[in-house]
PDB file of C-alpha atoms in Angstrom:
ATOM      1  CA  MET Y   1      12.362 -18.157  25.916  1.00  0.00           C
ATOM      2  CA  ALA Y   2      11.774 -14.452  26.643  1.00  0.00           C
ATOM      3  CA  LYS Y   3      10.113 -13.970  23.271  1.00  0.00           C
ATOM      4  CA  VAL Y   4       7.829 -16.931  23.836  1.00  0.00           C
ATOM      5  CA  GLN Y   5       6.831 -15.454  27.177  1.00  0.00           C
ATOM      6  CA  GLN Y   6       5.789 -12.293  25.343  1.00  0.00           C
ATOM      7  CA  LEU Y   7       3.470 -14.416  23.220  1.00  0.00           C
ATOM      8  CA  GLN Y   8       1.975 -15.840  26.394  1.00  0.00           C
ATOM      9  CA  LYS Y   9       1.469 -12.508  28.183  1.00  0.00           C
ATOM     10  CA  GLY Y  10      -1.922 -12.026  29.782  1.00  0.00           C
ATOM     11  CA  SER Y  11      -4.204 -14.626  31.229  1.00  0.00           C
ATOM     12  CA  SER Y  12      -4.771 -17.922  29.477  1.00  0.00           C
ATOM     13  CA  SER Y  13      -8.489 -17.154  29.332  1.00  0.00           C
ATOM     14  CA  ALA Y  14      -7.799 -13.914  27.431  1.00  0.00           C
ATOM     15  CA  ARG Y  15      -5.672 -15.784  24.877  1.00  0.00           C
ATOM     16  CA  SER Y  16      -8.397 -18.393  24.601  1.00  0.00           C
ATOM     17  CA  ASP Y  17     -10.945 -15.670  23.864  1.00  0.00           C
ATOM     18  CA  ASP Y  18      -8.681 -14.235  21.145  1.00  0.00           C
ATOM     19  CA  ILE Y  19      -8.404 -17.661  19.519  1.00  0.00           C
ATOM     20  CA  LYS Y  20     -12.135 -18.354  19.698  1.00  0.00           C
ATOM     21  CA  THR Y  21     -12.945 -14.930  18.294  1.00  0.00           C
ATOM     22  CA  LEU Y  22     -10.576 -15.229  15.353  1.00  0.00           C
ATOM     23  CA  LYS Y  23     -11.440 -18.829  14.576  1.00  0.00           C
ATOM     24  CA  SER Y  24     -14.908 -17.835  13.422  1.00  0.00           C
ATOM     25  CA  ALA Y  25     -14.415 -14.185  12.481  1.00  0.00           C
ATOM     26  CA  ILE Y  26     -11.501 -14.768  10.130  1.00  0.00           C
ATOM     27  CA  LEU Y  27     -13.583 -17.144   8.013  1.00  0.00           C
ATOM     28  CA  ASP Y  28     -16.182 -14.412   7.548  1.00  0.00           C
ATOM     29  CA  TRP Y  29     -13.477 -12.001   6.432  1.00  0.00           C
ATOM     30  CA  LEU Y  30     -12.380 -14.295   3.608  1.00  0.00           C
ATOM     31  CA  ILE Y  31     -15.481 -13.676   1.535  1.00  0.00           C
ATOM     32  CA  ALA Y  32     -17.524 -10.727   0.366  1.00  0.00           C
ATOM     33  CA  PRO Y  33     -20.899 -10.109   2.036  1.00  0.00           C
ATOM     34  CA  GLY Y  34     -23.500 -12.474   0.603  1.00  0.00           C
ATOM     35  CA  ASP Y  35     -20.928 -14.914  -0.785  1.00  0.00           C
ATOM     36  CA  THR Y  36     -20.097 -18.364   0.570  1.00  0.00           C
ATOM     37  CA  LEU Y  37     -16.962 -20.472   0.727  1.00  0.00           C
ATOM     38  CA  TYR Y  38     -16.875 -23.641  -1.314  1.00  0.00           C
ATOM     39  CA  PRO Y  39     -16.482 -26.111   0.089  1.00  0.00           C
ATOM     40  CA  SER Y  40     -17.894 -24.556   3.231  1.00  0.00           C
ATOM     41  CA  ILE Y  41     -15.811 -24.377   6.405  1.00  0.00           C
ATOM     42  CA  SER Y  42     -17.098 -24.716   9.939  1.00  0.00           C
ATOM     43  CA  ALA Y  43     -15.330 -22.674  12.601  1.00  0.00           C
ATOM     44  CA  ASN Y  44     -15.618 -25.696  14.881  1.00  0.00           C
ATOM     45  CA  VAL Y  45     -13.945 -28.103  12.440  1.00  0.00           C
ATOM     46  CA  LYS Y  46     -10.478 -26.753  11.682  1.00  0.00           C
ATOM     47  CA  ALA Y  47      -9.365 -29.970  10.038  1.00  0.00           C
ATOM     48  CA  ASN Y  48     -10.741 -28.613   6.762  1.00  0.00           C
ATOM     49  CA  CYS Y  49      -8.783 -25.361   6.970  1.00  0.00           C
ATOM     50  CA  GLY Y  50      -5.112 -24.689   6.355  1.00  0.00           C
ATOM     51  CA  PHE Y  51      -3.627 -26.022   3.153  1.00  0.00           C
ATOM     52  CA  ARG Y  52      -6.560 -28.415   2.828  1.00  0.00           C
ATOM     53  CA  HIS Y  53      -8.840 -25.614   1.644  1.00  0.00           C
ATOM     54  CA  GLU Y  54      -8.282 -23.420  -1.386  1.00  0.00           C
ATOM     55  CA  ALA Y  55      -9.145 -20.142   0.340  1.00  0.00           C
ATOM     56  CA  THR Y  56      -7.137 -20.582   3.536  1.00  0.00           C
ATOM     57  CA  GLY Y  57      -4.311 -22.332   1.707  1.00  0.00           C
ATOM     58  CA  ALA Y  58      -3.876 -19.383  -0.647  1.00  0.00           C
ATOM     59  CA  LEU Y  59      -3.455 -17.032   2.322  1.00  0.00           C
ATOM     60  CA  LEU Y  60      -1.070 -19.335   4.185  1.00  0.00           C
ATOM     61  CA  CYS Y  61       1.070 -19.994   1.122  1.00  0.00           C
ATOM     62  CA  PRO Y  62       4.613 -18.750   1.810  1.00  0.00           C
ATOM     63  CA  VAL Y  63       5.864 -15.659   0.050  1.00  0.00           C
ATOM     64  CA  GLY Y  64       7.745 -16.623  -3.102  1.00  0.00           C
ATOM     65  CA  ILE Y  65       5.766 -19.823  -3.679  1.00  0.00           C
ATOM     66  CA  ASP Y  66       3.100 -19.900  -6.386  1.00  0.00           C
ATOM     67  CA  TRP Y  67      -0.093 -21.348  -4.916  1.00  0.00           C
ATOM     68  CA  ASN Y  68      -1.568 -21.491  -8.411  1.00  0.00           C
ATOM     69  CA  ASN Y  69       1.110 -23.991  -9.432  1.00  0.00           C
ATOM     70  CA  LEU Y  70      -0.840 -27.256  -9.166  1.00  0.00           C
ATOM     71  CA  GLU Y  71       2.269 -29.386  -8.658  1.00  0.00           C
ATOM     72  CA  ILE Y  72       3.544 -27.226  -5.813  1.00  0.00           C
ATOM     73  CA  LYS Y  73       0.074 -26.994  -4.289  1.00  0.00           C
ATOM     74  CA  GLN Y  74      -0.277 -30.770  -4.248  1.00  0.00           C
ATOM     75  CA  LYS Y  75       3.145 -31.203  -2.651  1.00  0.00           C
ATOM     76  CA  ILE Y  76       2.207 -28.764   0.105  1.00  0.00           C
ATOM     77  CA  LYS Y  77      -1.125 -30.494   0.698  1.00  0.00           C
ATOM     78  CA  SER Y  78       0.471 -33.932   0.807  1.00  0.00           C
ATOM     79  CA  GLY Y  79       3.268 -32.799   3.100  1.00  0.00           C
ATOM     80  CA  LYS Y  80       6.015 -33.548   0.579  1.00  0.00           C
ATOM     81  CA  LEU Y  81       6.806 -29.842   0.628  1.00  0.00           C
ATOM     82  CA  SER Y  82       6.804 -28.667   4.232  1.00  0.00           C
ATOM     83  CA  VAL Y  83       6.122 -25.098   5.291  1.00  0.00           C
ATOM     84  CA  SER Y  84       8.079 -24.100   8.393  1.00  0.00           C
ATOM     85  CA  GLY Y  85       7.488 -21.318  10.883  1.00  0.00           C
ATOM     86  CA  ASP Y  86      10.219 -19.140   9.394  1.00  0.00           C
ATOM     87  CA  GLN Y  87       8.372 -18.910   6.070  1.00  0.00           C
ATOM     88  CA  TRP Y  88       5.979 -15.989   6.098  1.00  0.00           C
ATOM     89  CA  PRO Y  89       2.515 -16.337   4.551  1.00  0.00           C
ATOM     90  CA  ILE Y  90       1.326 -14.013   1.825  1.00  0.00           C
ATOM     91  CA  MET Y  91      -1.587 -12.948   4.045  1.00  0.00           C
ATOM     92  CA  LEU Y  92       0.831 -10.668   5.930  1.00  0.00           C
ATOM     93  CA  TYR Y  93       1.072  -8.366   2.888  1.00  0.00           C
ATOM     94  CA  ALA Y  94      -1.331  -5.647   1.806  1.00  0.00           C
ATOM     95  CA  SER Y  95      -3.527  -6.911  -1.047  1.00  0.00           C
ATOM     96  CA  HIS Y  96      -1.742 -10.247  -0.515  1.00  0.00           C
ATOM     97  CA  THR Y  97       0.923  -9.057  -2.918  1.00  0.00           C
ATOM     98  CA  TYR Y  98       4.682  -9.447  -2.484  1.00  0.00           C
ATOM     99  CA  ASP Y  99       7.203  -7.309  -4.360  1.00  0.00           C
ATOM    100  CA  GLN Y 100      10.538  -9.131  -4.461  1.00  0.00           C
ATOM    101  CA  ASN Y 101      12.278  -5.872  -5.309  1.00  0.00           C
ATOM    102  CA  SER Y 102      10.759  -4.158  -2.271  1.00  0.00           C
ATOM    103  CA  PRO Y 103      10.160  -6.799   0.456  1.00  0.00           C
ATOM    104  CA  TRP Y 104       8.957  -4.231   3.004  1.00  0.00           C
ATOM    105  CA  LYS Y 105       6.258  -2.875   0.698  1.00  0.00           C
ATOM    106  CA  GLY Y 106       2.901  -3.709   2.270  1.00  0.00           C
ATOM    107  CA  LEU Y 107       4.444  -6.042   4.868  1.00  0.00           C
ATOM    108  CA  LEU Y 108       2.279  -6.405   7.993  1.00  0.00           C
ATOM    109  CA  ARG Y 109      -0.339  -4.051   6.565  1.00  0.00           C
ATOM    110  CA  SER Y 110      -2.796  -6.635   5.265  1.00  0.00           C
ATOM    111  CA  SER Y 111      -6.567  -6.351   5.528  1.00  0.00           C
ATOM    112  CA  ILE Y 112      -6.671  -9.383   7.832  1.00  0.00           C
ATOM    113  CA  LEU Y 113      -4.313  -7.770  10.341  1.00  0.00           C
ATOM    114  CA  ILE Y 114      -6.237  -4.505  10.121  1.00  0.00           C
ATOM    115  CA  LYS Y 115      -9.473  -6.340  10.910  1.00  0.00           C
ATOM    116  CA  ILE Y 116      -7.831  -8.061  13.866  1.00  0.00           C
ATOM    117  CA  PHE Y 117      -6.855  -4.705  15.340  1.00  0.00           C
ATOM    118  CA  ALA Y 118     -10.052  -2.939  14.233  1.00  0.00           C
ATOM    119  CA  PRO Y 119     -12.749  -5.467  13.270  1.00  0.00           C
ATOM    120  CA  PRO Y 120     -15.684  -4.465  11.042  1.00  0.00           C
ATOM    121  CA  SER Y 121     -18.819  -3.129  12.685  1.00  0.00           C
ATOM    122  CA  GLY Y 122     -20.752  -5.920  14.349  1.00  0.00           C
ATOM    123  CA  SER Y 123     -17.716  -8.118  14.925  1.00  0.00           C
ATOM    124  CA  ARG Y 124     -16.503  -9.102  18.360  1.00  0.00           C
ATOM    125  CA  ASN Y 125     -13.877  -7.107  20.264  1.00  0.00           C
ATOM    126  CA  ALA Y 126     -10.537  -6.511  18.639  1.00  0.00           C
ATOM    127  CA  ILE Y 127      -7.367  -8.089  19.957  1.00  0.00           C
ATOM    128  CA  THR Y 128      -6.183  -4.569  20.767  1.00  0.00           C
ATOM    129  CA  HIS Y 129      -8.979  -4.328  23.299  1.00  0.00           C
ATOM    130  CA  ALA Y 130      -8.415  -7.834  24.629  1.00  0.00           C
ATOM    131  CA  ILE Y 131      -4.752  -7.189  25.439  1.00  0.00           C
ATOM    132  CA  THR Y 132      -5.349  -3.531  26.357  1.00  0.00           C
ATOM    133  CA  ILE Y 133      -2.840  -1.631  24.253  1.00  0.00           C
ATOM    134  CA  THR Y 134      -2.774   2.084  23.514  1.00  0.00           C
ATOM    135  CA  SER Y 135      -0.166   1.946  20.758  1.00  0.00           C
ATOM    136  CA  VAL Y 136       0.868  -0.653  18.235  1.00  0.00           C
ATOM    137  CA  THR Y 137       4.190  -2.342  19.035  1.00  0.00           C
ATOM    138  CA  PRO Y 138       6.323  -5.018  17.369  1.00  0.00           C
ATOM    139  CA  ALA Y 139       5.064  -7.485  19.992  1.00  0.00           C
ATOM    140  CA  SER Y 140       1.392  -6.698  19.348  1.00  0.00           C
ATOM    141  CA  ILE Y 141       1.860  -7.005  15.583  1.00  0.00           C
ATOM    142  CA  ALA Y 142       3.646 -10.336  15.999  1.00  0.00           C
ATOM    143  CA  TYR Y 143       0.929 -11.481  18.414  1.00  0.00           C
ATOM    144  CA  ALA Y 144      -1.835 -10.647  15.920  1.00  0.00           C
ATOM    145  CA  ALA Y 145       0.025 -12.214  12.989  1.00  0.00           C
ATOM    146  CA  THR Y 146       0.683 -15.413  14.948  1.00  0.00           C
ATOM    147  CA  HIS Y 147      -2.953 -15.816  15.922  1.00  0.00           C
ATOM    148  CA  ALA Y 148      -4.164 -15.001  12.400  1.00  0.00           C
ATOM    149  CA  ARG Y 149      -1.856 -17.665  11.005  1.00  0.00           C
ATOM    150  CA  PHE Y 150      -3.131 -20.197  13.534  1.00  0.00           C
ATOM    151  CA  ALA Y 151      -6.778 -19.289  12.872  1.00  0.00           C
ATOM    152  CA  LEU Y 152      -6.294 -20.080   9.182  1.00  0.00           C
ATOM    153  CA  SER Y 153      -4.446 -23.336   9.876  1.00  0.00           C
ATOM    154  CA  SER Y 154      -5.871 -26.840  10.261  1.00  0.00           C
ATOM    155  CA  SER Y 155      -4.579 -27.211  13.818  1.00  0.00           C
ATOM    156  CA  ALA Y 156      -7.324 -27.498  16.434  1.00  0.00           C
ATOM    157  CA  VAL Y 157      -5.299 -26.486  19.489  1.00  0.00           C
ATOM    158  CA  PHE Y 158      -2.990 -23.483  19.793  1.00  0.00           C
ATOM    159  CA  SER Y 159       0.385 -24.535  21.157  1.00  0.00           C
ATOM    160  CA  GLN Y 160       3.775 -22.853  20.933  1.00  0.00           C
ATOM    161  CA  SER Y 161       5.399 -26.260  20.378  1.00  0.00           C
ATOM    162  CA  ASN Y 162       2.968 -27.476  17.707  1.00  0.00           C
ATOM    163  CA  THR Y 163       5.125 -29.066  15.008  1.00  0.00           C
ATOM    164  CA  ILE Y 164       2.549 -28.357  12.307  1.00  0.00           C
ATOM    165  CA  THR Y 165       2.052 -24.624  12.778  1.00  0.00           C
ATOM    166  CA  GLU Y 166       5.389 -23.925  14.537  1.00  0.00           C
ATOM    167  CA  SER Y 167       3.831 -20.863  16.167  1.00  0.00           C
ATOM    168  CA  GLU Y 168       6.814 -20.342  18.457  1.00  0.00           C
ATOM    169  CA  LEU Y 169       9.274 -20.243  15.558  1.00  0.00           C
ATOM    170  CA  PHE Y 170       6.972 -17.978  13.562  1.00  0.00           C
ATOM    171  CA  TYR Y 171       6.579 -15.523  16.445  1.00  0.00           C
ATOM    172  CA  ASN Y 172      10.298 -15.506  17.236  1.00  0.00           C
ATOM    173  CA  CYS Y 173      11.220 -14.860  13.596  1.00  0.00           C
ATOM    174  CA  MET Y 174       8.711 -12.034  13.451  1.00  0.00           C
ATOM    175  CA  ILE Y 175      10.082 -10.418  16.608  1.00  0.00           C
ATOM    176  CA  ASP Y 176      13.684 -10.867  15.419  1.00  0.00           C
ATOM    177  CA  HIS Y 177      12.830  -9.142  12.153  1.00  0.00           C
ATOM    178  CA  LEU Y 178      11.011  -6.245  13.803  1.00  0.00           C
ATOM    179  CA  GLU Y 179      13.735  -5.750  16.411  1.00  0.00           C
ATOM    180  CA  ASP Y 180      16.643  -6.066  13.999  1.00  0.00           C
ATOM    181  CA  PRO Y 181      18.674  -2.826  14.273  1.00  0.00           C
ATOM    182  CA  ASN Y 182      19.117  -2.852  10.510  1.00  0.00           C
ATOM    183  CA  ASN Y 183      15.345  -2.498  10.098  1.00  0.00           C
ATOM    184  CA  VAL Y 184      14.855   0.514  12.370  1.00  0.00           C
ATOM    185  CA  ARG Y 185      13.774   2.888   9.615  1.00  0.00           C
ATOM    186  CA  GLU Y 186      11.257   0.462   8.119  1.00  0.00           C
ATOM    187  CA  VAL Y 187       9.896  -0.555  11.510  1.00  0.00           C
ATOM    188  CA  ASP Y 188       9.494   3.062  12.616  1.00  0.00           C
ATOM    189  CA  HIS Y 189       7.509   3.755   9.448  1.00  0.00           C
ATOM    190  CA  LEU Y 190       5.420   0.626  10.018  1.00  0.00           C
ATOM    191  CA  LEU Y 191       4.592   1.524  13.622  1.00  0.00           C
ATOM    192  CA  ALA Y 192       3.801   5.118  12.659  1.00  0.00           C
ATOM    193  CA  TRP Y 193       1.446   3.792   9.957  1.00  0.00           C
ATOM    194  CA  TRP Y 194      -0.360   1.569  12.457  1.00  0.00           C
ATOM    195  CA  ASP Y 195      -0.577   4.314  15.079  1.00  0.00           C
ATOM    196  CA  ARG Y 196      -2.067   6.728  12.543  1.00  0.00           C
ATOM    197  CA  LEU Y 197      -4.622   4.075  11.646  1.00  0.00           C
ATOM    198  CA  MET Y 198      -5.505   2.957  15.164  1.00  0.00           C
ATOM    199  CA  PHE Y 199      -4.720   5.945  17.364  1.00  0.00           C
ATOM    200  CA  PRO Y 200      -4.783   9.044  15.117  1.00  0.00           C
ATOM    201  CA  LYS Y 201      -4.838  11.461  18.055  1.00  0.00           C
ATOM    202  CA  HIS Y 202      -1.529  10.077  19.321  1.00  0.00           C
ATOM    203  CA  ALA Y 203       0.224   9.777  15.958  1.00  0.00           C
ATOM    204  CA  PRO Y 204       2.270  13.028  16.151  1.00  0.00           C
ATOM    205  CA  THR Y 205       3.690  12.111  19.564  1.00  0.00           C
ATOM    206  CA  SER Y 206       4.584   8.607  18.430  1.00  0.00           C
ATOM    207  CA  SER Y 207       6.372   9.774  15.298  1.00  0.00           C
ATOM    208  CA  LEU Y 208       8.434  12.341  17.193  1.00  0.00           C
ATOM    209  CA  ALA Y 209       9.431   9.831  19.850  1.00  0.00           C
ATOM    210  CA  SER Y 210      10.750   7.370  17.264  1.00  0.00           C
ATOM    211  CA  LYS Y 211      13.978   9.369  16.953  1.00  0.00           C
ATOM    212  CA  ASN Y 212      14.814   8.436  20.533  1.00  0.00           C
ATOM    213  CA  SER Y 213      13.466   4.897  20.344  1.00  0.00           C
ATOM    214  CA  VAL Y 214      15.402   1.933  21.669  1.00  0.00           C
ATOM    215  CA  LEU Y 215      15.745   0.616  18.131  1.00  0.00           C
ATOM    216  CA  ALA Y 216      17.345   3.874  17.006  1.00  0.00           C
ATOM    217  CA  LYS Y 217      19.817   3.738  19.890  1.00  0.00           C
ATOM    218  CA  ILE Y 218      20.689   0.128  19.092  1.00  0.00           C
ATOM    219  CA  ARG Y 219      21.342   1.072  15.479  1.00  0.00           C
ATOM    220  CA  ALA Y 220      23.574   3.967  16.553  1.00  0.00           C
ATOM    221  CA  LYS Y 221      25.535   1.644  18.829  1.00  0.00           C
ATOM    222  CA  ARG Y 222      26.015  -0.862  16.030  1.00  0.00           C
ATOM    223  CA  LYS Y 223      27.257   1.867  13.691  1.00  0.00           C
ATOM    224  CA  ALA Y 224      29.764   2.991  16.312  1.00  0.00           C
ATOM    225  CA  THR Y 225      30.993  -0.581  16.739  1.00  0.00           C
ATOM    226  CA  LYS Y 226      31.419  -1.039  12.988  1.00  0.00           C
ATOM    227  CA  LEU Y 227      33.309   2.249  12.750  1.00  0.00           C
ATOM    228  CA  ALA Y 228      35.625   1.178  15.566  1.00  0.00           C
ATOM    229  CA  ALA Y 229      36.280  -2.096  13.748  1.00  0.00           C
ATOM    230  CA  LEU Y 230      37.279  -0.212  10.599  1.00  0.00           C
ATOM    231  CA  VAL Y 231      39.621   2.090  12.516  1.00  0.00           C
ATOM    232  CA  ASN Y 232      41.290  -0.674  14.525  1.00  0.00           C
ATOM    233  CA  PRO Y 233      40.438  -4.106  13.036  1.00  0.00           C
ATOM    234  CA  VAL Y 234      43.080  -6.005  15.042  1.00  0.00           C
ATOM    235  CA  THR Y 235      41.740  -4.792  18.384  1.00  0.00           C
ATOM    236  CA  SER Y 236      38.177  -5.575  17.333  1.00  0.00           C
ATOM    237  CA  LEU Y 237      39.066  -9.148  16.364  1.00  0.00           C
ATOM    238  CA  THR Y 238      40.832  -9.667  19.673  1.00  0.00           C
ATOM    239  CA  GLN Y 239      37.785  -8.477  21.593  1.00  0.00           C
ATOM    240  CA  CYS Y 240      35.518 -10.901  19.707  1.00  0.00           C
TER     241      CYS Y 240
END
């Protein structure tokens, strides 16, 4: 439940503003200036979003699934092939491209996430301003990704227990991945990338501090535990 509480940090009105902002803004980001979506989508009628629309469906399509496969696409639309909260959408990746040989490449560096943190000129306030952060953290990235996913979905009301979007499961999986001690190196690089992008003046301090980060200490502890298990496997098994 602690992770879910992170998702719910801040006032309910602030979260509501984030949702309202993204619901309309994200549709504008899907197309080039001067172009239009076909069929058109109204920000006030989310029933036509999600997997029911070609544009939003392509972005929500889970990594590893070919949205251009008509048979698979139809199964997703009809509900015969369900998409759960632990399946990450391609929209999380830079250029919406996934490299199966390098899963971390471009992960959580997509243009949609960038626009959420730093929207184009003329757009409404960024989520970074709404939740008042001065550095990008795993929680803020997961928060932005969760709301982006919901904004693209066909669900009208944001709810952690929604069985269609499974926002709670999605957020928890994201946090688990970013806080996994085995991913410390990749996460440090990711956070440094975001800090350089969003807070360039603070980037040097952030990158130096990563050596003493909690994630680094957790990884060191795990390595020590594994080493102890190799030296004295019987004792380790007894302790478990």
